[in-house]
Amino acid sequence: METQLPDDFRCPISLEIMSDPVILPSGHTFDRVSIQWWLDSGHRTCPITKLPLPEHPCLIPNHALRSLISNYTLVSPSKLQPCPQPQIVISSLTSQSSHVGTKLNSLTHLVRLTKHDSGFRRKLTELGAAPGVLKCVGSDDPSLQEKALSLLLNLSLDDDNKVGLVAEGAINRVIKVLRFGSPDCRAIAATIITSLAVVEVNKATIGAYPDAIQALVWLLISGKGREKKEAATALYAICSFADNRRRAIDCGAVPILISLLDSGLERAIEVLGLLVKCKEGREEMMKVNGCVKVLVSVLRNGSSRGVQYGLFTLNCLCTCCERLCFEAINEGVVEICMGLMEEENEKIRRYTSSLVQTLRENHAFG
């Protein structure tokens, strides 16, 4: 449809169909985001006539043209939101003279376009968008920071971008947000860690940052519902790398995760299912009063995935400690296992059989 529209509907700067046409004092019309970028870049001349403009030129909405464009395309103005050329938007993110409003507008356009378009995500990174986005992530303005984080998350969805974003310094920026950002920003920051950790080499890189795992554990303590869940998910993603398990344990993750699991955050059992694989993790779990009771509660009330991790974790602990076998028996684990043996899920049946065998070998029951 765009190729059939009159040229007067296009912004002279971006050459895109205008969504918010405004008139300069020179009498010429431009799309607001494009002319605002021009002005924020320090220009005080009309892009067409080159005639001087006032220091603070008034941008008058061109309602007639906006209505005409809307009627011509048979869509509402709110649906017509083209983005200027990527180079223009990227420049607005890095320009010292760009106002917060301009950057926010640019980020909003980019977030919308990168959400489902992997080709556009690749194009942005090839054009060098990462430094500008990361600069906005470090902004003191909460709205700008949140929108920049959303864009960073979108860019991280492509595996080809994940290593490059880490190399550009994304982890340091994200860690700072985990510590000092707003609740929504902290949740998005944790989700970015999860996304970047999909690539195996990034798991090691992220864990090697001195404050990365500590920041996630801190978020488990201080965050609210969504923040805790996203922090636990990020820990699960990076703790598939063995060295990171020990780092998480050293940061005190085990008792915090058990407490969260007891409070209903089932995602915590998935992380515990990784930490129990190392000796240090098992030793920390054994120190927590009520650990077995919490794990048995997961077997009784958890989802299918939670039950799987609960069975695996409890079996690992009981294999190493006869005392915990008797604790599990006292909590009614045998009766629960008898029921789980009838489950359709093959993995649950297998893990249940392994736990029963462990209890028998430790003479916890006949």
mmCIF file of C-alpha atoms in Angstrom:
data_model
loop_
_atom_site.group_PDB
_atom_site.id
_atom_site.type_symbol
_atom_site.label_atom_id
_atom_site.label_comp_id
_atom_site.label_asym_id
_atom_site.label_seq_id
_atom_site.Cartn_x
_atom_site.Cartn_y
_atom_site.Cartn_z
ATOM 1 C CA MET A 1 0.000 0.000 0.000
ATOM 2 C CA GLU A 2 2.837 2.346 0.853
ATOM 3 C CA THR A 3 4.108 2.496 -2.729
ATOM 4 C CA GLN A 4 0.682 3.717 -3.924
ATOM 5 C CA LEU A 5 0.534 6.699 -1.567
ATOM 6 C CA PRO A 6 1.276 10.219 -2.833
ATOM 7 C CA ASP A 7 4.803 11.505 -2.266
ATOM 8 C CA ASP A 8 3.393 14.351 -0.170
ATOM 9 C CA PHE A 9 2.534 11.755 2.480
ATOM 10 C CA ARG A 10 6.231 10.963 2.924
ATOM 11 C CA CYS A 11 8.552 12.767 5.330
ATOM 12 C CA PRO A 12 11.292 14.644 3.389
ATOM 13 C CA ILE A 13 13.865 13.407 5.933
ATOM 14 C CA SER A 14 13.022 9.736 6.435
ATOM 15 C CA LEU A 15 11.134 9.213 3.148
ATOM 16 C CA GLU A 16 8.645 7.129 5.166
ATOM 17 C CA ILE A 17 4.876 7.682 5.357
ATOM 18 C CA MET A 18 4.255 10.207 8.138
ATOM 19 C CA SER A 19 2.361 9.149 11.259
ATOM 20 C CA ASP A 20 2.544 12.509 13.081
ATOM 21 C CA PRO A 21 3.066 15.290 10.502
ATOM 22 C CA VAL A 22 4.045 18.699 11.901
ATOM 23 C CA ILE A 23 4.673 22.059 10.214
ATOM 24 C CA LEU A 24 7.903 24.031 10.673
ATOM 25 C CA PRO A 25 7.898 27.845 10.726
ATOM 26 C CA SER A 26 9.294 27.576 7.182
ATOM 27 C CA GLY A 27 5.922 26.163 6.118
ATOM 28 C CA HIS A 28 7.170 22.680 5.257
ATOM 29 C CA THR A 29 5.816 19.504 6.854
ATOM 30 C CA PHE A 30 7.852 16.678 8.376
ATOM 31 C CA ASP A 31 7.167 13.647 10.531
ATOM 32 C CA ARG A 32 7.557 14.705 14.164
ATOM 33 C CA VAL A 33 10.174 12.107 15.163
ATOM 34 C CA SER A 34 12.367 12.937 12.151
ATOM 35 C CA ILE A 35 12.309 16.718 12.475
ATOM 36 C CA GLN A 36 12.772 16.450 16.239
ATOM 37 C CA TRP A 37 15.887 14.387 15.614
ATOM 38 C CA TRP A 38 17.081 17.070 13.160
ATOM 39 C CA LEU A 39 16.574 19.811 15.751
ATOM 40 C CA ASP A 40 18.055 17.765 18.612
ATOM 41 C CA SER A 41 21.150 17.234 16.487
ATOM 42 C CA GLY A 42 21.759 20.978 16.667
ATOM 43 C CA HIS A 43 20.394 22.097 13.291
ATOM 44 C CA ARG A 44 18.560 25.434 13.190
ATOM 45 C CA THR A 45 17.752 25.571 9.492
ATOM 46 C CA CYS A 46 14.884 24.107 7.502
ATOM 47 C CA PRO A 47 16.054 20.814 5.903
ATOM 48 C CA ILE A 48 14.398 21.858 2.602
ATOM 49 C CA THR A 49 14.846 25.632 2.252
ATOM 50 C CA LYS A 50 18.005 25.896 4.417
ATOM 51 C CA LEU A 51 16.540 29.115 5.826
ATOM 52 C CA PRO A 52 17.272 29.847 9.516
ATOM 53 C CA LEU A 53 14.795 28.768 12.192
ATOM 54 C CA PRO A 54 14.123 30.197 15.677
ATOM 55 C CA GLU A 55 16.172 28.789 18.535
ATOM 56 C CA HIS A 56 13.095 26.901 19.751
ATOM 57 C CA PRO A 57 10.946 26.415 16.637
ATOM 58 C CA CYS A 58 7.277 25.629 17.175
ATOM 59 C CA LEU A 59 6.078 22.372 15.628
ATOM 60 C CA ILE A 60 2.428 22.768 14.598
ATOM 61 C CA PRO A 61 0.451 19.533 14.093
ATOM 62 C CA ASN A 62 -0.747 19.183 10.515
ATOM 63 C CA HIS A 63 -4.143 17.717 11.340
ATOM 64 C CA ALA A 64 -5.439 18.023 7.805
ATOM 65 C CA LEU A 65 -2.596 15.981 6.323
ATOM 66 C CA ARG A 66 -2.743 13.432 9.116
ATOM 67 C CA SER A 67 -6.480 12.961 8.519
ATOM 68 C CA LEU A 68 -5.901 12.690 4.788
ATOM 69 C CA ILE A 69 -3.243 10.009 5.231
ATOM 70 C CA SER A 70 -5.498 8.124 7.615
ATOM 71 C CA ASN A 71 -8.491 8.222 5.292
ATOM 72 C CA TYR A 72 -6.394 7.368 2.256
ATOM 73 C CA THR A 73 -4.970 4.215 3.832
ATOM 74 C CA LEU A 74 -8.281 3.230 5.460
ATOM 75 C CA VAL A 75 -6.645 2.707 8.845
ATOM 76 C CA SER A 76 -6.791 4.748 12.011
ATOM 77 C CA PRO A 77 -3.911 7.127 12.713
ATOM 78 C CA SER A 78 -2.954 5.067 15.776
ATOM 79 C CA LYS A 79 -2.376 2.049 13.534
ATOM 80 C CA LEU A 80 -0.107 3.919 11.178
ATOM 81 C CA GLN A 81 3.234 4.153 12.935
ATOM 82 C CA PRO A 82 6.082 3.922 10.427
ATOM 83 C CA CYS A 83 9.611 4.259 11.696
ATOM 84 C CA PRO A 84 12.184 6.618 10.217
ATOM 85 C CA GLN A 85 15.297 5.219 8.618
ATOM 86 C CA PRO A 86 17.205 3.148 11.214
ATOM 87 C CA GLN A 87 20.300 5.339 10.886
ATOM 88 C CA ILE A 88 18.267 8.370 11.943
ATOM 89 C CA VAL A 89 16.844 6.622 14.992
ATOM 90 C CA ILE A 90 20.209 5.199 16.054
ATOM 91 C CA SER A 91 21.747 8.669 15.765
ATOM 92 C CA SER A 92 19.047 10.071 18.035
ATOM 93 C CA LEU A 93 20.018 7.537 20.717
ATOM 94 C CA THR A 94 23.678 8.500 20.703
ATOM 95 C CA SER A 95 23.394 12.263 20.116
ATOM 96 C CA GLN A 96 24.323 14.369 23.147
ATOM 97 C CA SER A 97 21.725 16.969 22.156
ATOM 98 C CA SER A 98 18.790 14.550 21.802
ATOM 99 C CA HIS A 99 16.036 15.147 24.327
ATOM 100 C CA VAL A 100 14.703 12.317 26.476
ATOM 101 C CA GLY A 101 11.372 12.530 24.658
ATOM 102 C CA THR A 102 13.035 12.043 21.294
ATOM 103 C CA LYS A 103 15.013 9.036 22.515
ATOM 104 C CA LEU A 104 11.909 7.541 24.081
ATOM 105 C CA ASN A 105 9.988 7.974 20.838
ATOM 106 C CA SER A 106 12.816 6.368 18.865
ATOM 107 C CA LEU A 107 13.063 3.435 21.253
ATOM 108 C CA THR A 108 9.307 2.916 21.115
ATOM 109 C CA HIS A 109 9.435 2.624 17.321
ATOM 110 C CA LEU A 110 12.357 0.192 17.467
ATOM 111 C CA VAL A 111 10.786 -1.980 20.158
ATOM 112 C CA ARG A 112 7.663 -2.327 18.029
ATOM 113 C CA LEU A 113 9.596 -3.223 14.875
ATOM 114 C CA THR A 114 12.036 -5.647 16.505
ATOM 115 C CA LYS A 115 9.474 -7.611 18.496
ATOM 116 C CA HIS A 116 8.670 -10.072 15.705
ATOM 117 C CA ASP A 117 11.071 -9.148 12.887
ATOM 118 C CA SER A 118 14.376 -11.007 13.159
ATOM 119 C CA GLY A 119 15.607 -9.423 9.931
ATOM 120 C CA PHE A 120 15.170 -5.944 11.361
ATOM 121 C CA ARG A 121 16.907 -7.023 14.590
ATOM 122 C CA ARG A 122 19.928 -8.138 12.581
ATOM 123 C CA LYS A 123 19.886 -4.947 10.550
ATOM 124 C CA LEU A 124 19.942 -2.812 13.696
ATOM 125 C CA THR A 125 22.909 -4.629 15.162
ATOM 126 C CA GLU A 126 24.766 -4.463 11.843
ATOM 127 C CA LEU A 127 24.204 -0.706 11.830
ATOM 128 C CA GLY A 128 25.823 -0.460 15.263
ATOM 129 C CA ALA A 129 22.736 0.149 17.393
ATOM 130 C CA ALA A 130 24.046 -1.665 20.494
ATOM 131 C CA PRO A 131 26.146 1.189 21.991
ATOM 132 C CA GLY A 132 23.253 3.650 21.737
ATOM 133 C CA VAL A 133 20.800 1.184 23.267
ATOM 134 C CA LEU A 134 23.182 0.343 26.104
ATOM 135 C CA LYS A 135 23.748 4.034 26.767
ATOM 136 C CA CYS A 136 19.989 4.431 27.241
ATOM 137 C CA VAL A 137 19.949 1.360 29.491
ATOM 138 C CA GLY A 138 22.302 3.316 31.752
ATOM 139 C CA SER A 139 19.958 6.315 31.831
ATOM 140 C CA ASP A 140 18.684 7.718 35.132
ATOM 141 C CA ASP A 141 15.249 8.180 33.553
ATOM 142 C CA PRO A 142 13.125 5.103 34.484
ATOM 143 C CA SER A 143 10.893 5.283 31.394
ATOM 144 C CA LEU A 144 13.847 5.576 29.028
ATOM 145 C CA GLN A 145 15.702 2.789 30.813
ATOM 146 C CA GLU A 146 12.717 0.431 30.695
ATOM 147 C CA LYS A 147 12.129 1.025 26.982
ATOM 148 C CA ALA A 148 15.852 0.541 26.232
ATOM 149 C CA LEU A 149 15.835 -2.717 28.186
ATOM 150 C CA SER A 150 12.841 -3.912 26.173
ATOM 151 C CA LEU A 151 14.736 -3.180 22.963
ATOM 152 C CA LEU A 152 17.862 -4.889 24.289
ATOM 153 C CA LEU A 153 15.759 -7.946 25.131
ATOM 154 C CA ASN A 154 14.336 -8.000 21.599
ATOM 155 C CA LEU A 155 17.816 -7.742 20.070
ATOM 156 C CA SER A 156 19.019 -10.590 22.279
ATOM 157 C CA LEU A 157 16.371 -12.954 20.893
ATOM 158 C CA ASP A 158 18.565 -13.740 17.872
ATOM 159 C CA ASP A 159 21.391 -16.150 18.657
ATOM 160 C CA ASP A 160 23.650 -14.282 16.241
ATOM 161 C CA ASN A 161 23.347 -11.181 18.446
ATOM 162 C CA LYS A 162 23.876 -12.764 21.865
ATOM 163 C CA VAL A 163 27.681 -13.001 21.912
ATOM 164 C CA GLY A 164 28.060 -9.582 20.292
ATOM 165 C CA LEU A 165 25.836 -7.884 22.877
ATOM 166 C CA VAL A 166 27.892 -9.381 25.694
ATOM 167 C CA ALA A 167 31.078 -8.202 23.981
ATOM 168 C CA GLU A 168 29.588 -4.685 23.737
ATOM 169 C CA GLY A 169 29.268 -4.562 27.533
ATOM 170 C CA ALA A 170 25.617 -5.512 28.006
ATOM 171 C CA ILE A 171 26.256 -7.516 31.192
ATOM 172 C CA ASN A 172 27.701 -4.622 33.173
ATOM 173 C CA ARG A 173 24.745 -2.422 32.247
ATOM 174 C CA VAL A 174 22.231 -5.143 33.103
ATOM 175 C CA ILE A 175 23.863 -5.911 36.467
ATOM 176 C CA LYS A 176 23.571 -2.265 37.459
ATOM 177 C CA VAL A 177 19.860 -2.335 36.606
ATOM 178 C CA LEU A 178 19.407 -5.500 38.690
ATOM 179 C CA ARG A 179 20.771 -3.548 41.631
ATOM 180 C CA PHE A 180 19.322 -0.094 41.214
ATOM 181 C CA GLY A 181 16.537 -0.203 38.610
ATOM 182 C CA SER A 182 12.790 0.038 39.093
ATOM 183 C CA PRO A 183 10.911 -3.240 39.730
ATOM 184 C CA ASP A 184 9.849 -3.536 36.087
ATOM 185 C CA CYS A 185 13.357 -2.748 34.863
ATOM 186 C CA ARG A 186 14.897 -5.322 37.185
ATOM 187 C CA ALA A 187 12.518 -8.006 35.933
ATOM 188 C CA ILE A 188 13.390 -7.235 32.297
ATOM 189 C CA ALA A 189 17.110 -7.178 33.153
ATOM 190 C CA ALA A 190 16.873 -10.674 34.636
ATOM 191 C CA THR A 191 15.028 -11.850 31.519
ATOM 192 C CA ILE A 192 17.857 -10.469 29.374
ATOM 193 C CA ILE A 193 20.343 -12.562 31.362
ATOM 194 C CA THR A 194 18.213 -15.630 30.616
ATOM 195 C CA SER A 195 18.108 -14.793 26.914
ATOM 196 C CA LEU A 196 21.843 -14.152 26.607
ATOM 197 C CA ALA A 197 22.624 -17.378 28.482
ATOM 198 C CA VAL A 198 21.036 -19.474 25.750
ATOM 199 C CA VAL A 199 24.438 -19.438 24.042
ATOM 200 C CA GLU A 200 26.757 -21.733 25.976
ATOM 201 C CA VAL A 201 29.826 -19.482 25.898
ATOM 202 C CA ASN A 202 27.812 -16.670 27.465
ATOM 203 C CA LYS A 203 26.990 -18.760 30.546
ATOM 204 C CA ALA A 204 30.666 -18.782 31.507
ATOM 205 C CA THR A 205 31.136 -15.126 30.614
ATOM 206 C CA ILE A 206 28.139 -13.990 32.645
ATOM 207 C CA GLY A 207 29.142 -16.061 35.666
ATOM 208 C CA ALA A 208 32.670 -14.649 35.568
ATOM 209 C CA TYR A 209 31.370 -11.114 36.172
ATOM 210 C CA PRO A 210 31.968 -10.521 39.899
ATOM 211 C CA ASP A 211 28.485 -9.208 40.690
ATOM 212 C CA ALA A 212 26.276 -11.006 38.158
ATOM 213 C CA ILE A 213 25.174 -14.016 40.199
ATOM 214 C CA GLN A 214 25.237 -12.000 43.425
ATOM 215 C CA ALA A 215 22.843 -9.487 41.870
ATOM 216 C CA LEU A 216 20.421 -12.238 40.868
ATOM 217 C CA VAL A 217 20.530 -13.768 44.347
ATOM 218 C CA TRP A 218 19.971 -10.314 45.828
ATOM 219 C CA LEU A 219 16.920 -9.951 43.584
ATOM 220 C CA LEU A 220 15.572 -13.223 44.964
ATOM 221 C CA ILE A 221 15.689 -11.620 48.397
ATOM 222 C CA SER A 222 14.555 -8.067 47.693
ATOM 223 C CA GLY A 223 12.360 -8.403 44.614
ATOM 224 C CA LYS A 224 8.633 -8.895 44.329
ATOM 225 C CA GLY A 225 6.764 -11.662 42.505
ATOM 226 C CA ARG A 226 7.809 -11.103 38.904
ATOM 227 C CA GLU A 227 11.344 -10.081 39.846
ATOM 228 C CA LYS A 228 11.878 -13.201 41.955
ATOM 229 C CA LYS A 229 10.541 -15.464 39.219
ATOM 230 C CA GLU A 230 12.728 -13.911 36.513
ATOM 231 C CA ALA A 231 15.795 -13.976 38.791
ATOM 232 C CA ALA A 232 15.243 -17.682 39.492
ATOM 233 C CA THR A 233 14.811 -18.343 35.773
ATOM 234 C CA ALA A 234 18.074 -16.525 35.014
ATOM 235 C CA LEU A 235 19.910 -18.529 37.679
ATOM 236 C CA TYR A 236 18.548 -21.731 36.196
ATOM 237 C CA ALA A 237 19.790 -20.671 32.747
ATOM 238 C CA ILE A 238 23.358 -19.861 33.824
ATOM 239 C CA CYS A 239 23.731 -22.662 36.410
ATOM 240 C CA SER A 240 23.623 -25.326 33.738
ATOM 241 C CA PHE A 241 27.307 -24.319 33.557
ATOM 242 C CA ALA A 242 28.951 -26.193 36.451
ATOM 243 C CA ASP A 243 31.229 -23.404 37.711
ATOM 244 C CA ASN A 244 28.250 -21.105 38.123
ATOM 245 C CA ARG A 245 26.585 -23.549 40.509
ATOM 246 C CA ARG A 246 29.385 -23.110 43.013
ATOM 247 C CA ARG A 247 29.258 -19.348 42.577
ATOM 248 C CA ALA A 248 25.530 -19.330 43.300
ATOM 249 C CA ILE A 249 26.055 -21.500 46.369
ATOM 250 C CA ASP A 250 28.831 -19.207 47.606
ATOM 251 C CA CYS A 251 26.396 -16.283 47.244
ATOM 252 C CA GLY A 252 23.977 -17.985 49.631
ATOM 253 C CA ALA A 253 21.410 -19.059 47.051
ATOM 254 C CA VAL A 254 20.455 -22.401 48.616
ATOM 255 C CA PRO A 255 18.595 -21.314 51.795
ATOM 256 C CA ILE A 256 16.952 -18.465 49.873
ATOM 257 C CA LEU A 257 15.686 -20.820 47.166
ATOM 258 C CA ILE A 258 14.340 -23.293 49.722
ATOM 259 C CA SER A 259 12.513 -20.471 51.487
ATOM 260 C CA LEU A 260 11.045 -19.243 48.198
ATOM 261 C CA LEU A 261 10.026 -22.777 47.283
ATOM 262 C CA ASP A 262 8.249 -23.070 50.624
ATOM 263 C CA SER A 263 6.460 -19.797 49.790
ATOM 264 C CA GLY A 264 5.179 -21.140 46.489
ATOM 265 C CA LEU A 265 7.814 -20.119 43.913
ATOM 266 C CA GLU A 266 8.082 -23.456 42.122
ATOM 267 C CA ARG A 267 10.767 -22.155 39.759
ATOM 268 C CA ALA A 268 13.129 -22.426 42.757
ATOM 269 C CA ILE A 269 13.052 -26.254 42.650
ATOM 270 C CA GLU A 270 14.465 -26.169 39.134
ATOM 271 C CA VAL A 271 17.490 -24.210 40.332
ATOM 272 C CA LEU A 272 17.898 -26.495 43.350
ATOM 273 C CA GLY A 273 17.802 -29.431 40.933
ATOM 274 C CA LEU A 274 20.970 -28.033 39.357
ATOM 275 C CA LEU A 275 22.729 -27.006 42.560
ATOM 276 C CA VAL A 276 22.200 -30.460 44.107
ATOM 277 C CA LYS A 277 24.455 -31.909 41.421
ATOM 278 C CA CYS A 278 27.555 -30.588 43.188
ATOM 279 C CA LYS A 279 28.824 -31.579 46.612
ATOM 280 C CA GLU A 280 28.730 -28.026 47.974
ATOM 281 C CA GLY A 281 25.092 -27.695 46.988
ATOM 282 C CA ARG A 282 24.089 -30.909 48.738
ATOM 283 C CA GLU A 283 25.963 -29.893 51.869
ATOM 284 C CA GLU A 284 24.180 -26.537 51.997
ATOM 285 C CA MET A 285 20.774 -28.152 51.528
ATOM 286 C CA MET A 286 21.450 -30.587 54.352
ATOM 287 C CA LYS A 287 22.082 -27.637 56.681
ATOM 288 C CA VAL A 288 18.661 -26.080 56.055
ATOM 289 C CA ASN A 289 16.075 -27.099 58.621
ATOM 290 C CA GLY A 290 12.918 -28.324 56.965
ATOM 291 C CA CYS A 291 14.504 -28.827 53.546
ATOM 292 C CA VAL A 292 13.104 -32.357 53.182
ATOM 293 C CA LYS A 293 9.654 -31.231 54.272
ATOM 294 C CA VAL A 294 9.621 -28.557 51.576
ATOM 295 C CA LEU A 295 10.781 -31.018 48.904
ATOM 296 C CA VAL A 296 8.142 -33.583 49.879
ATOM 297 C CA SER A 297 5.536 -30.817 49.676
ATOM 298 C CA VAL A 298 6.567 -30.255 46.059
ATOM 299 C CA LEU A 299 6.048 -33.960 45.347
ATOM 300 C CA ARG A 300 2.601 -33.714 46.886
ATOM 301 C CA ASN A 301 1.394 -30.446 45.347
ATOM 302 C CA GLY A 302 3.731 -29.440 42.514
ATOM 303 C CA SER A 303 3.303 -29.384 38.761
ATOM 304 C CA SER A 304 4.608 -32.246 36.642
ATOM 305 C CA ARG A 305 7.879 -30.386 36.028
ATOM 306 C CA GLY A 306 8.180 -29.449 39.693
ATOM 307 C CA VAL A 307 7.632 -33.061 40.766
ATOM 308 C CA GLN A 308 10.390 -34.216 38.424
ATOM 309 C CA TYR A 309 12.917 -31.799 39.898
ATOM 310 C CA GLY A 310 11.686 -32.521 43.413
ATOM 311 C CA LEU A 311 12.186 -36.268 42.988
ATOM 312 C CA PHE A 312 15.638 -35.774 41.493
ATOM 313 C CA THR A 313 16.742 -33.360 44.232
ATOM 314 C CA LEU A 314 15.418 -35.471 47.076
ATOM 315 C CA ASN A 315 17.005 -38.616 45.650
ATOM 316 C CA CYS A 316 20.410 -36.925 45.375
ATOM 317 C CA LEU A 317 20.192 -35.830 49.021
ATOM 318 C CA CYS A 318 18.964 -39.180 50.316
ATOM 319 C CA THR A 319 21.739 -40.977 48.436
ATOM 320 C CA CYS A 320 24.278 -39.011 50.477
ATOM 321 C CA CYS A 321 22.564 -38.901 53.872
ATOM 322 C CA GLU A 322 20.742 -41.695 55.713
ATOM 323 C CA ARG A 323 19.248 -39.199 58.157
ATOM 324 C CA LEU A 324 17.399 -37.459 55.331
ATOM 325 C CA CYS A 325 15.951 -40.794 54.202
ATOM 326 C CA PHE A 326 14.220 -41.201 57.555
ATOM 327 C CA GLU A 327 13.064 -37.574 57.457
ATOM 328 C CA ALA A 328 11.505 -38.197 54.052
ATOM 329 C CA ILE A 329 9.771 -41.331 55.343
ATOM 330 C CA ASN A 330 8.348 -39.401 58.272
ATOM 331 C CA GLU A 331 7.003 -36.770 55.867
ATOM 332 C CA GLY A 332 5.046 -39.462 53.999
ATOM 333 C CA VAL A 333 7.220 -39.777 50.898
ATOM 334 C CA VAL A 334 6.601 -43.523 50.514
ATOM 335 C CA GLU A 335 2.854 -43.076 50.148
ATOM 336 C CA ILE A 336 3.407 -40.255 47.660
ATOM 337 C CA CYS A 337 5.807 -42.415 45.647
ATOM 338 C CA MET A 338 3.295 -45.253 45.461
ATOM 339 C CA GLY A 339 0.893 -42.854 43.778
ATOM 340 C CA LEU A 340 3.544 -41.401 41.475
ATOM 341 C CA MET A 341 4.414 -44.878 40.190
ATOM 342 C CA GLU A 342 1.082 -44.773 38.358
ATOM 343 C CA GLU A 343 1.885 -41.484 36.600
ATOM 344 C CA GLU A 344 1.749 -41.339 32.798
ATOM 345 C CA ASN A 345 4.939 -39.248 32.709
ATOM 346 C CA GLU A 346 7.785 -41.689 32.114
ATOM 347 C CA LYS A 347 10.416 -39.457 33.709
ATOM 348 C CA ILE A 348 8.377 -39.125 36.906
ATOM 349 C CA ARG A 349 7.990 -42.913 37.126
ATOM 350 C CA ARG A 350 11.729 -43.384 36.577
ATOM 351 C CA TYR A 351 12.742 -40.777 39.176
ATOM 352 C CA THR A 352 10.209 -42.221 41.621
ATOM 353 C CA SER A 353 11.643 -45.707 41.181
ATOM 354 C CA SER A 354 15.160 -44.360 41.787
ATOM 355 C CA LEU A 355 14.081 -42.610 45.008
ATOM 356 C CA VAL A 356 12.333 -45.739 46.318
ATOM 357 C CA GLN A 357 15.431 -47.785 45.554
ATOM 358 C CA THR A 358 17.617 -45.275 47.426
ATOM 359 C CA LEU A 359 15.357 -45.426 50.474
ATOM 360 C CA ARG A 360 15.500 -49.222 50.465
ATOM 361 C CA GLU A 361 19.284 -49.302 50.124
ATOM 362 C CA ASN A 362 19.569 -47.007 53.148
ATOM 363 C CA HIS A 363 17.243 -49.351 55.084
ATOM 364 C CA ALA A 364 14.738 -46.588 55.582
ATOM 365 C CA PHE A 365 11.945 -49.044 54.835
ATOM 366 C CA GLY A 366 11.554 -52.637 53.719
#
